[in-house]
PDB file of C-alpha atoms in Angstrom:
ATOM      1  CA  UNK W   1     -24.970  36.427 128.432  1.00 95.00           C
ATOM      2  CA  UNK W   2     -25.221  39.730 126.857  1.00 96.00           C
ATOM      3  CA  UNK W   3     -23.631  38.144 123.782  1.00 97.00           C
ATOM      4  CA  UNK W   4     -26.743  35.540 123.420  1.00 98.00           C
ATOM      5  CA  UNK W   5     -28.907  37.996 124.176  1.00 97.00           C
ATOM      6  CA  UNK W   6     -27.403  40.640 121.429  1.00 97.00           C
ATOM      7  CA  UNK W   7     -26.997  37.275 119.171  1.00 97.00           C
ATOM      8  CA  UNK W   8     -30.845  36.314 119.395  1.00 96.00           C
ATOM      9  CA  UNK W   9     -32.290  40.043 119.335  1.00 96.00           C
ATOM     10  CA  UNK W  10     -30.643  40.591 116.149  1.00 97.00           C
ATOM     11  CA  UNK W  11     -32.225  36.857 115.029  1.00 96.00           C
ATOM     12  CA  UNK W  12     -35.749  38.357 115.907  1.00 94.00           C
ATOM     13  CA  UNK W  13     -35.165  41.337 113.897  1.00 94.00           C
ATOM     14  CA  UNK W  14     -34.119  39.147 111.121  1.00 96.00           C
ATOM     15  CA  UNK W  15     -36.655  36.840 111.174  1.00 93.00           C
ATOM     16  CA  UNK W  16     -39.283  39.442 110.955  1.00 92.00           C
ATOM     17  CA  UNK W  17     -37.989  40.559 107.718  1.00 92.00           C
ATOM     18  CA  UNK W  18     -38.460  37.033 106.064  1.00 91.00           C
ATOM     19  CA  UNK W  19     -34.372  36.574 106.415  1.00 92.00           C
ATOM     20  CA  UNK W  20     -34.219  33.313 108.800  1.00 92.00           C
ATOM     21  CA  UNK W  21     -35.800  30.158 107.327  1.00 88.00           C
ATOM     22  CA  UNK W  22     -38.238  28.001 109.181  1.00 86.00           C
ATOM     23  CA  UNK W  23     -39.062  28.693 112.703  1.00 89.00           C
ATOM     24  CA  UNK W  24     -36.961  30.481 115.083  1.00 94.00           C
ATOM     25  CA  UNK W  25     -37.191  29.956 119.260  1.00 95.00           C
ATOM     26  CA  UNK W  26     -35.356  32.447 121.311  1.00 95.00           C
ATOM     27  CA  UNK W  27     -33.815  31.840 124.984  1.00 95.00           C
ATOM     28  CA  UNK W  28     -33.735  35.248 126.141  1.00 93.00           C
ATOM     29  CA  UNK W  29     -34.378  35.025 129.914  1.00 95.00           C
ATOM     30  CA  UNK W  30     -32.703  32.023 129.829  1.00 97.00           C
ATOM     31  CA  UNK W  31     -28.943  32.569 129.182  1.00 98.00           C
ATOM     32  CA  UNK W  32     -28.015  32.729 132.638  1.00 98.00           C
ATOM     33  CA  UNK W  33     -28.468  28.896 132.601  1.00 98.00           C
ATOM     34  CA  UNK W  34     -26.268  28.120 129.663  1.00 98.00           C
ATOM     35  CA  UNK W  35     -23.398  30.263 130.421  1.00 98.00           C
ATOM     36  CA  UNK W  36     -23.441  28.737 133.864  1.00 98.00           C
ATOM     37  CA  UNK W  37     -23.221  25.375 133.255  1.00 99.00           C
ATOM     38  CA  UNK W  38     -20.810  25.730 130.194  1.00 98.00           C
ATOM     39  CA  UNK W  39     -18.386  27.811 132.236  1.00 98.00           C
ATOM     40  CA  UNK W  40     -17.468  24.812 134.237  1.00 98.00           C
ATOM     41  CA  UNK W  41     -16.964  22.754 130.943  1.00 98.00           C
ATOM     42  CA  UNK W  42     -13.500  22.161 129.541  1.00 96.00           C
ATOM     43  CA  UNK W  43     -12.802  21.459 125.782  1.00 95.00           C
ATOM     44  CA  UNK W  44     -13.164  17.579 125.944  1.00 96.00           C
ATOM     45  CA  UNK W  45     -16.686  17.485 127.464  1.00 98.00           C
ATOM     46  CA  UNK W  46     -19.639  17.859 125.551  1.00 98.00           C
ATOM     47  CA  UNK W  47     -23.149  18.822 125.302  1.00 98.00           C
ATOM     48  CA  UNK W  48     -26.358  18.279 123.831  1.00 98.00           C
ATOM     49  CA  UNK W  49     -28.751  21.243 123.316  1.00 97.00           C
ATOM     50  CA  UNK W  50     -32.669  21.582 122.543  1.00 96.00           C
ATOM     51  CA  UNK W  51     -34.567  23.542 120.009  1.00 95.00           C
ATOM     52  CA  UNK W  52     -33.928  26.525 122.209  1.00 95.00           C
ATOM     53  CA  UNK W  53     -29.918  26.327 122.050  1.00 95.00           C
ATOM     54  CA  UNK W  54     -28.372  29.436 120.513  1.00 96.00           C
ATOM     55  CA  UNK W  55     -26.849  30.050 123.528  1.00 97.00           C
ATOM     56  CA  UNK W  56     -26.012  26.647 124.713  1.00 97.00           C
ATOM     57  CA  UNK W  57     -23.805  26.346 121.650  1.00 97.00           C
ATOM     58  CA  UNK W  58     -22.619  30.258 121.748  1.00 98.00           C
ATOM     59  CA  UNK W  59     -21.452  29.751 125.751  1.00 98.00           C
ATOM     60  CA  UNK W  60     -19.650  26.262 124.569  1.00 97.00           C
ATOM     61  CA  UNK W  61     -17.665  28.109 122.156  1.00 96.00           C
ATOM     62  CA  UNK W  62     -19.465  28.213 119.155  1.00 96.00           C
ATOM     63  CA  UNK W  63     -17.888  30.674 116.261  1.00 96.00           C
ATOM     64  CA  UNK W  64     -20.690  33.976 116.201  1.00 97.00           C
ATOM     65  CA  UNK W  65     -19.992  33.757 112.762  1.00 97.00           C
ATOM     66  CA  UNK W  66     -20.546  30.138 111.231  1.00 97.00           C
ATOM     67  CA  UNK W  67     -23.305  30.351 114.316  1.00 97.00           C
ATOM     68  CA  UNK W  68     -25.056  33.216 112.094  1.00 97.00           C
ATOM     69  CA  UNK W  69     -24.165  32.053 108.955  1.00 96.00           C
ATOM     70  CA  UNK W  70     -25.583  28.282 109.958  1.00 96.00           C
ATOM     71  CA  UNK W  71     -28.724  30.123 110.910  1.00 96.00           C
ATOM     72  CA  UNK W  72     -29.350  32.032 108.137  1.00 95.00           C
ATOM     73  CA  UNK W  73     -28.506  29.275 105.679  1.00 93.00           C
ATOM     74  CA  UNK W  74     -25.093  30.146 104.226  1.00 94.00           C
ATOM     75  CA  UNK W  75     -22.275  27.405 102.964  1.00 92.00           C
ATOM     76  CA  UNK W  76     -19.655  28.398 106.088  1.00 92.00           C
ATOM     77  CA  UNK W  77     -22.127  27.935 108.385  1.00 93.00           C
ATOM     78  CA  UNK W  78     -21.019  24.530 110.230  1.00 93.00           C
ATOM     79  CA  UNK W  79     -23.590  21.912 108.475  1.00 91.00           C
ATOM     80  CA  UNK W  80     -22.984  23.822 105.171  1.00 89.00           C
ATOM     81  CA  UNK W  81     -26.209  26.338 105.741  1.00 88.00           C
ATOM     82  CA  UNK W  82     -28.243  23.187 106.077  1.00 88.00           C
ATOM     83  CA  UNK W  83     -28.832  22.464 109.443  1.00 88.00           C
ATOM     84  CA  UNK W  84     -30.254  25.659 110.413  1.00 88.00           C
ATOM     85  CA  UNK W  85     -31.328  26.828 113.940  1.00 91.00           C
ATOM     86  CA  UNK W  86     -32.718  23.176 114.673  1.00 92.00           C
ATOM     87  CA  UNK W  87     -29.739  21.171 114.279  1.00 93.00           C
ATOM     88  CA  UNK W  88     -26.748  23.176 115.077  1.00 93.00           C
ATOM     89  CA  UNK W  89     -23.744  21.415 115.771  1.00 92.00           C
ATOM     90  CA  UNK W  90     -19.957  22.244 116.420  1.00 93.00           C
ATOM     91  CA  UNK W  91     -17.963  18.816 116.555  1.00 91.00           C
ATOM     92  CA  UNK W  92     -14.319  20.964 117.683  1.00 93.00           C
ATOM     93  CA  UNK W  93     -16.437  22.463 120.714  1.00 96.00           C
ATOM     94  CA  UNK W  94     -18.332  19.591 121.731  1.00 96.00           C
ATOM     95  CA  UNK W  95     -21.334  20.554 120.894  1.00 96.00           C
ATOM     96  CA  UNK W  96     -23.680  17.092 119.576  1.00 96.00           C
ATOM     97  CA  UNK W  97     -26.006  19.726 118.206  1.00 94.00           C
ATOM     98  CA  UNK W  98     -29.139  21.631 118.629  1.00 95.00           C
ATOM     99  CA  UNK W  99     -32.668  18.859 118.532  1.00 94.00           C
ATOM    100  CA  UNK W 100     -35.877  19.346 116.708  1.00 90.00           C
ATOM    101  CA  UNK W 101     -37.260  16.642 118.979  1.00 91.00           C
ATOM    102  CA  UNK W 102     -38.563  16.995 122.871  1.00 92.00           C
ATOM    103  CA  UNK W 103     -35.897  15.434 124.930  1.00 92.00           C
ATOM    104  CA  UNK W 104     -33.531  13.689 121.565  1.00 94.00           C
ATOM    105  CA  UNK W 105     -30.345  15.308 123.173  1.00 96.00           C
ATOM    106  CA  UNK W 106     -31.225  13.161 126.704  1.00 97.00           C
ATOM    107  CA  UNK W 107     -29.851   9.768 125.216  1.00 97.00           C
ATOM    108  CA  UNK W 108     -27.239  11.363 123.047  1.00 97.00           C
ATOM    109  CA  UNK W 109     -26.126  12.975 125.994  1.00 97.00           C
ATOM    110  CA  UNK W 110     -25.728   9.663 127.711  1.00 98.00           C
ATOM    111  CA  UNK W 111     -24.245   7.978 125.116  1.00 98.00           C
ATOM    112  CA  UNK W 112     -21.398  10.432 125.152  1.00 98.00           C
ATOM    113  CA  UNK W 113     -21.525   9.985 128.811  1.00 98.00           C
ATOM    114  CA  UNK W 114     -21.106   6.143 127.975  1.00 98.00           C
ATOM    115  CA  UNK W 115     -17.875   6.949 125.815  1.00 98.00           C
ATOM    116  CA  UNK W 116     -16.211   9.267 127.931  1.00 98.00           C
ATOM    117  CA  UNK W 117     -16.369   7.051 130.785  1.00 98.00           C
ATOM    118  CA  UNK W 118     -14.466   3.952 128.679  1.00 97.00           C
ATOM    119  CA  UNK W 119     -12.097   6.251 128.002  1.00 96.00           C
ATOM    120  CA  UNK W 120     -11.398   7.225 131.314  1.00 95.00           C
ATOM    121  CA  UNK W 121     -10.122  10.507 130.905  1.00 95.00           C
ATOM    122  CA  UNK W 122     -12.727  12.520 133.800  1.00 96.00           C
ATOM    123  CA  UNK W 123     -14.748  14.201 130.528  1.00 98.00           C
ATOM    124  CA  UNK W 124     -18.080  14.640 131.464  1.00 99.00           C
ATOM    125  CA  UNK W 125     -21.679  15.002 128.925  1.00 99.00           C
ATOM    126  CA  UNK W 126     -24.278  17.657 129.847  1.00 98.00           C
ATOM    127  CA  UNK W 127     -27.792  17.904 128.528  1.00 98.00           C
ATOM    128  CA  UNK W 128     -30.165  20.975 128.427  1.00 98.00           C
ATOM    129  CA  UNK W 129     -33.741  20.430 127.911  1.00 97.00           C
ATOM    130  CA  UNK W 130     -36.986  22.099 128.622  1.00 94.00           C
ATOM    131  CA  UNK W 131     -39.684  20.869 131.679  1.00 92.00           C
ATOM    132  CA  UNK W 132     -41.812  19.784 128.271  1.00 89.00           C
ATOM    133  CA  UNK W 133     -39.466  16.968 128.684  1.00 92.00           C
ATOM    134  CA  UNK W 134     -40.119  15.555 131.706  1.00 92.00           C
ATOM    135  CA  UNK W 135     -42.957  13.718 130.810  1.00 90.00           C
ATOM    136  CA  UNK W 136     -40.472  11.960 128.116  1.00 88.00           C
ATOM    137  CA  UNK W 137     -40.255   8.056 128.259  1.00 92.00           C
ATOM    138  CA  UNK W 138     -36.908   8.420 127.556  1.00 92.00           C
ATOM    139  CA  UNK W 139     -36.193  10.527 130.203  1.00 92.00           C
ATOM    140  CA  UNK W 140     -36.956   7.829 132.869  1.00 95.00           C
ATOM    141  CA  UNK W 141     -35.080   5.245 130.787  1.00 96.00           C
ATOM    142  CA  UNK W 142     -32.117   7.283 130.385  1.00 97.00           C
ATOM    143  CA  UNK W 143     -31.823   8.356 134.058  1.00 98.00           C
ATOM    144  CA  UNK W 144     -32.324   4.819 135.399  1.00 98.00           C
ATOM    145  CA  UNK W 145     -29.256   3.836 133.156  1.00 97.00           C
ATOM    146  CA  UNK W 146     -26.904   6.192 134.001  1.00 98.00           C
ATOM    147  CA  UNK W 147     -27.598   5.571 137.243  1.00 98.00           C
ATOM    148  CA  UNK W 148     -27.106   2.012 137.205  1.00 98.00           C
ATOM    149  CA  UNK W 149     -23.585   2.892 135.219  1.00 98.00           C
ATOM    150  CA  UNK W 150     -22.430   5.793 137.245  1.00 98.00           C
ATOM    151  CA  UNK W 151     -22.330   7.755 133.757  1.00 99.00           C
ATOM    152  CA  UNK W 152     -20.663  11.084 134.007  1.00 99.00           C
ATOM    153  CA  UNK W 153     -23.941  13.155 132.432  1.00 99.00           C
ATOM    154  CA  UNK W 154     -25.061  16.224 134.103  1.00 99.00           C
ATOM    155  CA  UNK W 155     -28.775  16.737 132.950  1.00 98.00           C
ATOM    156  CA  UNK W 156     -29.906  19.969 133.471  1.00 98.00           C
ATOM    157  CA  UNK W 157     -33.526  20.946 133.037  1.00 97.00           C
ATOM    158  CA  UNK W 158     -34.256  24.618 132.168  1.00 97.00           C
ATOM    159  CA  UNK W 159     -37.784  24.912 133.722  1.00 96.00           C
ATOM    160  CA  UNK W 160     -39.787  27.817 132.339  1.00 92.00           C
ATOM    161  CA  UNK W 161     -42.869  26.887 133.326  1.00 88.00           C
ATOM    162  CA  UNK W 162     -44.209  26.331 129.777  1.00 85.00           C
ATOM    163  CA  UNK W 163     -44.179  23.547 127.674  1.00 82.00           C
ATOM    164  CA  UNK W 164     -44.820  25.352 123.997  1.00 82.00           C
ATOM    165  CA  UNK W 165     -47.952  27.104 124.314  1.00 86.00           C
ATOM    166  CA  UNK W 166     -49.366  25.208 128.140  1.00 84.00           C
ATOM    167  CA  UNK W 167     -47.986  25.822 131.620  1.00 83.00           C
ATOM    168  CA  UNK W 168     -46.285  22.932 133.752  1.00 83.00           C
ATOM    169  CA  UNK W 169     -48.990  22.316 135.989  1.00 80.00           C
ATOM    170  CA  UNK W 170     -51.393  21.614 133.542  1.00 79.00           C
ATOM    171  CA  UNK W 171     -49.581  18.731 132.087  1.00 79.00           C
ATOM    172  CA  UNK W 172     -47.130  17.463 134.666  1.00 83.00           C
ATOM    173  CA  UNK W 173     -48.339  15.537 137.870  1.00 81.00           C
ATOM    174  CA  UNK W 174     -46.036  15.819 140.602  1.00 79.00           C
ATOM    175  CA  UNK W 175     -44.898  19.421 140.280  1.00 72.00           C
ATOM    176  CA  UNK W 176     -41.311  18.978 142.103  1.00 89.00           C
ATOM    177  CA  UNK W 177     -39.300  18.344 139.330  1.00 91.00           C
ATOM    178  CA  UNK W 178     -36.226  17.718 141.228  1.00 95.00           C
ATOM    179  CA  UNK W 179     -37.806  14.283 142.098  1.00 93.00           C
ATOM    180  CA  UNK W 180     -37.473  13.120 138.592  1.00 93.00           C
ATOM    181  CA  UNK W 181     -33.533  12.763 139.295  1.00 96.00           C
ATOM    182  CA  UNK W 182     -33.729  11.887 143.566  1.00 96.00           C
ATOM    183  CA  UNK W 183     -36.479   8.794 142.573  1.00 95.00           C
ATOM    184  CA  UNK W 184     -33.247   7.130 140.836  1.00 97.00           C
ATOM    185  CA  UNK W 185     -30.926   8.002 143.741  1.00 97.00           C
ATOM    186  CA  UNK W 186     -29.139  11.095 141.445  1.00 98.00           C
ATOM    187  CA  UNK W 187     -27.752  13.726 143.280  1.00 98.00           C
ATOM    188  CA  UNK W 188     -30.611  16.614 142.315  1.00 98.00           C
ATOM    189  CA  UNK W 189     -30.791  20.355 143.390  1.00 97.00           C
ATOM    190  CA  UNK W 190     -32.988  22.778 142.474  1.00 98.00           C
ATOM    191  CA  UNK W 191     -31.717  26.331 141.086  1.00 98.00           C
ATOM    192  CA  UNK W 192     -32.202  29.730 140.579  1.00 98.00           C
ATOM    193  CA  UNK W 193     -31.639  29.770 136.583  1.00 98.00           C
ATOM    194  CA  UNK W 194     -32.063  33.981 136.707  1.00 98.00           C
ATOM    195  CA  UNK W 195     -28.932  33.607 138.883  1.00 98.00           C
ATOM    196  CA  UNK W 196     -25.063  33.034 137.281  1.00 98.00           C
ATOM    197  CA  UNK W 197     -23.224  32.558 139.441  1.00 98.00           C
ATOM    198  CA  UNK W 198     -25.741  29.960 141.221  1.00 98.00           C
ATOM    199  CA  UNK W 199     -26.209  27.874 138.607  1.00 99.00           C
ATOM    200  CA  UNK W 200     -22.382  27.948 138.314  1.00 98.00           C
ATOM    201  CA  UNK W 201     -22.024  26.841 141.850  1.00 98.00           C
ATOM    202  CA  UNK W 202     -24.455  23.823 141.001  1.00 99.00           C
ATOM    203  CA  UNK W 203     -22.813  22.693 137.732  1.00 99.00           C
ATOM    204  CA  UNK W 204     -19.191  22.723 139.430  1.00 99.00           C
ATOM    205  CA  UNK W 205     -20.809  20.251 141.675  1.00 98.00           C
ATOM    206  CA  UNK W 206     -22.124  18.352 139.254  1.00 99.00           C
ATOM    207  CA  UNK W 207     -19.029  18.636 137.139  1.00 99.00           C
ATOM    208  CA  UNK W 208     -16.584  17.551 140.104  1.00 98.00           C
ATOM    209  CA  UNK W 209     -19.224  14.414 140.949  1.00 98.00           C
ATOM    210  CA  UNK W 210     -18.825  13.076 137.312  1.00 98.00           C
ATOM    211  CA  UNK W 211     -15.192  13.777 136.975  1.00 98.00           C
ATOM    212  CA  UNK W 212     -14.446  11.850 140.255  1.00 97.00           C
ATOM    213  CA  UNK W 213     -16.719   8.413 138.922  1.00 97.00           C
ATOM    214  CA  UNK W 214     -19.523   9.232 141.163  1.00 98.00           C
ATOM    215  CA  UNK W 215     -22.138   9.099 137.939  1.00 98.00           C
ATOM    216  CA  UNK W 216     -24.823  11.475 137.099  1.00 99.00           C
ATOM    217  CA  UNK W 217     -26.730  14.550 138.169  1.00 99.00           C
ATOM    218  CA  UNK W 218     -30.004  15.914 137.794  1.00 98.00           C
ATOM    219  CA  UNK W 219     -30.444  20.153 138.479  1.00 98.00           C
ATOM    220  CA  UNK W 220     -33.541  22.030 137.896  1.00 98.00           C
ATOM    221  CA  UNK W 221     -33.154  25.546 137.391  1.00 98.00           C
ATOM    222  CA  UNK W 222     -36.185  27.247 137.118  1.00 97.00           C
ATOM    223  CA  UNK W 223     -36.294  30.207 134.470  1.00 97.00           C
ATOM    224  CA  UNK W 224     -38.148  32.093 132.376  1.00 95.00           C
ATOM    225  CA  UNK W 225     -38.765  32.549 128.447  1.00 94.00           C
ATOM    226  CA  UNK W 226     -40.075  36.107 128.089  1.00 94.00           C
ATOM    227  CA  UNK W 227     -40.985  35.082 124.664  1.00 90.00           C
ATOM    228  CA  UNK W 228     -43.496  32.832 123.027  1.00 87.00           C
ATOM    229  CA  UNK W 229     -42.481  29.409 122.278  1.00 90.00           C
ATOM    230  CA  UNK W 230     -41.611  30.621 118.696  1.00 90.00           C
ATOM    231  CA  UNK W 231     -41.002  34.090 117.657  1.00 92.00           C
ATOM    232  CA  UNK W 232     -44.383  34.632 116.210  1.00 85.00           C
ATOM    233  CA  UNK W 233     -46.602  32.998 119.117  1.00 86.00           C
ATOM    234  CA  UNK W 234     -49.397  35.130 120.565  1.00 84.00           C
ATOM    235  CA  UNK W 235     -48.731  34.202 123.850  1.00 86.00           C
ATOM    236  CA  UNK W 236     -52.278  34.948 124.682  1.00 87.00           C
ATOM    237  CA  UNK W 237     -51.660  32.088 127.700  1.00 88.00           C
ATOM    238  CA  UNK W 238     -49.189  34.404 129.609  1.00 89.00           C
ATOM    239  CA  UNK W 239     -50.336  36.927 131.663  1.00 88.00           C
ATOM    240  CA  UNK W 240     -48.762  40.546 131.399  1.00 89.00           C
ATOM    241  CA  UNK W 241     -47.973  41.066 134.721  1.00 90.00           C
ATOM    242  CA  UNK W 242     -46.381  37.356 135.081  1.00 89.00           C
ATOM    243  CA  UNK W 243     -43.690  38.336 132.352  1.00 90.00           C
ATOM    244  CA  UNK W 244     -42.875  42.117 134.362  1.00 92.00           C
ATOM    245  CA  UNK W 245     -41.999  40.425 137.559  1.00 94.00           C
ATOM    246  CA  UNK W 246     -39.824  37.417 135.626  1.00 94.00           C
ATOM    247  CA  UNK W 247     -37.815  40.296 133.511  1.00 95.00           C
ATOM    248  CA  UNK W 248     -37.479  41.777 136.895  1.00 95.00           C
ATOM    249  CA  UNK W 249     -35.241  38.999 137.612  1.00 96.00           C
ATOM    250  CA  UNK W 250     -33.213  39.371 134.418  1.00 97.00           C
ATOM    251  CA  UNK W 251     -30.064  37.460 134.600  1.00 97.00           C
ATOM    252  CA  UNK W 252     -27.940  39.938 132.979  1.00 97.00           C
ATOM    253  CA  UNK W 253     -29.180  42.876 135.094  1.00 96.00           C
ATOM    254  CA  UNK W 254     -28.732  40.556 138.079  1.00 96.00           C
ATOM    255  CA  UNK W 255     -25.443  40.005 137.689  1.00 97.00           C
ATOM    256  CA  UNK W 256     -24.307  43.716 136.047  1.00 96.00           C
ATOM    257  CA  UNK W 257     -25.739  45.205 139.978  1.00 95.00           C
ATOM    258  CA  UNK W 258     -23.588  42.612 141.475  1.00 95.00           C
ATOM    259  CA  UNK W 259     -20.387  43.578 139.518  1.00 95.00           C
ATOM    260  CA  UNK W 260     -20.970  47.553 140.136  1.00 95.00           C
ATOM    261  CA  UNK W 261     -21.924  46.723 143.683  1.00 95.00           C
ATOM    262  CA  UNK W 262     -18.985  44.604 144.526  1.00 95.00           C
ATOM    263  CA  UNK W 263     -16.611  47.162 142.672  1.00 94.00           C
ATOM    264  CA  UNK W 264     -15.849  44.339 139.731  1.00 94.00           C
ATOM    265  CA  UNK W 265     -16.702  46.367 137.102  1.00 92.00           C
ATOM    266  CA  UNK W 266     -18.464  49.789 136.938  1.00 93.00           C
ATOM    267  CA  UNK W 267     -21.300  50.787 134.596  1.00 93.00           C
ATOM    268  CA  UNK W 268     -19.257  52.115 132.270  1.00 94.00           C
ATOM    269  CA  UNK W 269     -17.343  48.990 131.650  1.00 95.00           C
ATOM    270  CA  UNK W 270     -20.526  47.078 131.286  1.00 94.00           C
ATOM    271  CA  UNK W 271     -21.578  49.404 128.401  1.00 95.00           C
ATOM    272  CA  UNK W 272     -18.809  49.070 126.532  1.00 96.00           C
ATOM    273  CA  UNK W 273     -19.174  45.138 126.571  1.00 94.00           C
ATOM    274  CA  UNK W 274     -22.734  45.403 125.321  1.00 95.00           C
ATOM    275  CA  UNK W 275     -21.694  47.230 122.649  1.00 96.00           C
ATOM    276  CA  UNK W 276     -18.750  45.517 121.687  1.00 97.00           C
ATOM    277  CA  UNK W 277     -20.827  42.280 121.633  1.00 96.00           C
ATOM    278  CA  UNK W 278     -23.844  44.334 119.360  1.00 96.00           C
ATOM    279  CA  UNK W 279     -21.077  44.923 117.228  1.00 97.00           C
ATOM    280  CA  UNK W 280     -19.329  41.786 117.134  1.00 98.00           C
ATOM    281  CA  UNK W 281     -22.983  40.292 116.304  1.00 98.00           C
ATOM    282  CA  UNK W 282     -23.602  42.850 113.158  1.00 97.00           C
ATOM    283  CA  UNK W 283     -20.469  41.679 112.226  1.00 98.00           C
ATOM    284  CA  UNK W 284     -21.598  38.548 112.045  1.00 97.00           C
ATOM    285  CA  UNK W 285     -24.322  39.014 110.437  1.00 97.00           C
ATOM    286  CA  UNK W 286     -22.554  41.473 107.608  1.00 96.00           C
ATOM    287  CA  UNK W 287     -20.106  38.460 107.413  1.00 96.00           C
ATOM    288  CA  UNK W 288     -23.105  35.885 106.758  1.00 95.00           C
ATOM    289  CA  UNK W 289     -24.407  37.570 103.770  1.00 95.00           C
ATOM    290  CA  UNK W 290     -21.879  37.865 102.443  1.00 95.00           C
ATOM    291  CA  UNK W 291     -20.951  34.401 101.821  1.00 93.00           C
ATOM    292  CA  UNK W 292     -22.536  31.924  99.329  1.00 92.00           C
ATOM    293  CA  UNK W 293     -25.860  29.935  99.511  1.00 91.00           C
ATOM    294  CA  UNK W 294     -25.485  25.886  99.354  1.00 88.00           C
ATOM    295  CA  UNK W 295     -25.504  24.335  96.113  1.00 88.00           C
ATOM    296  CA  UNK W 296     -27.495  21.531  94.784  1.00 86.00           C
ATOM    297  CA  UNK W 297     -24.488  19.250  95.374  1.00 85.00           C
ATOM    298  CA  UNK W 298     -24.204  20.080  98.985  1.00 84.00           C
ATOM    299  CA  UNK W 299     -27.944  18.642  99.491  1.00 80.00           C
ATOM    300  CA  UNK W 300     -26.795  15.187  99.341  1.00 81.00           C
ATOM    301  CA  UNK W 301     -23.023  15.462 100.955  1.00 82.00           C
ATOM    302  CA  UNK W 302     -22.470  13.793 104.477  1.00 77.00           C
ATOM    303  CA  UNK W 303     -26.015  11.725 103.800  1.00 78.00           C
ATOM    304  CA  UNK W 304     -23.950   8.181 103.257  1.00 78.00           C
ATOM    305  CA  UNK W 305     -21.102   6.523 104.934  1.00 65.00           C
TER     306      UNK W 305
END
């Protein structure tokens, strides 16, 4: 977590200086729900992420360096610099990529789900998305087919209460969003996405269910995006106090008071891992610039069979 969160602060700062092309949408609050889930993946399963998936693809394995150098456009970035912060993607890591659409990783997700149950080998598919998706039509489609197949997909939404600039309730009828999974007869659970080690719990369970043929699951872990929807955003809709009690919560400080108060790992320790992760990022980011920009003949590689 602290290495997503070093990864993405160092994105703002770049970004703000004109250095990161298009737009840029940041997860911080968020990471606890990504590291989580991905910590009861093996190699062989996969994921598909949203347009808020730095650290979905960072906690699956992701290089910090081609990460960076993807993002900020350079050739050893893994789509050559082209794909950007929208369409990430790390085939050796499972990772089906980063989506510039609401809810396009849900049926790739499946799909995967589809494949990895032919090949009966107990790999599973998981899917991140946002609560803006769970007004998608192909949200209901999906679910009701992986249900009726028994796929092994663990869909996970990461509720933040906002979908881009306009809160849940404004937008969604039925505000339990658990239900979405339960009206299709998928095991569903709501979680606390500020907390690890819970979310962990839930996505071993959902991991073991798939593994086993049992099919799908649905978990809702409700979180929080301290930032806009894009670095840039006003976020005149939030309310000041709203944000101080969510950062409150913070999932890294959560879990650093658990490690010093269960004797795991003191406050020195925890220190030193922040800072070797703000230096592994500069790194990164030293290493990025470094390298070459794409070429004209790199535009149109990979475009045709």
């Amino acid at each position: 977590m602290q290495l997503i969160r070093a990864f993405e602060e160092k994105l703002r700062s770049l970004f703000s200086a004109g250095l990161v092309p298009g737009l840029l949408h940041l997860c911080a609050g968020q990471e606890a729900v990504a590291v989580g889930v991905c910590s009861e993946l093996g190699a062989a399963d996969v994921i598909a992420s949203n347009h808020r998936g730095h650290g979905h693809c960072l906690a699956k394995g992701a290089s910090v360096n081609r990460t960076m150098a993807e993002v900020l456009g350079r050739r050893s970035g893994y789509g050559l610099g082209r794909s950007g912060t929208l369409h990430l993607f790390d085939s050796v890591n499972g990772n089906l990529g980063t989506n510039g659409i609401v809810g396009g990783g849900i049926p790739l997700a499946a799909g995967a789900a589809l494949s990895a149950k032919r090949r009966g080998r107990g790999e599973v598919a998981a899917c991140f998305f946002g609560d803006g998706a769970l007004n998608q039509g192909l949200m209901f489609e999906v679910l009701n087919m992986a249900a009726i197949w028994k796929l092994p997909a663990i869909f996970i939404c990461e509720n933040n209460g906002y979908g881009e600039f306009t809160a849940i309730e404004d937008v969604t009828a039925g505000l339990n969003p658990v239900a979405r999974g339960t009206v299709f007869d998928i095991p569903s659970e709501a979680v606390d996405g500020m907390d690890v080690l819970a979310v962990r719990e839930a996505a071993a369970r959902a991991v073991a269910r798939g593994r086993a043929g049992e099919g799908p699951s649905f978990l809702v872990c409700t979180t929080y995006r301290y930032g806009g929807h894009h670095v840039g955003d006003s976020q005149s809709y939030k309310d000041a106090e709203e944000v101080r009690e969510w950062k409150e919560k913070d999932p890294i400080l959560k879990l650093s008071r658990r490690l010093e108060a269960e004797g795991v790992a003191s406050a020195e320790r925890i220190a030193a891992l922040e800072a070797e992760v703000q230096a592994e990022v500069l790194a990164a980011v030293e290493a990025a610039n470094a390298e070459a920009l794409p070429t004209a003949d790199d535009l149109g590689r990979f475009l045709y069979a």
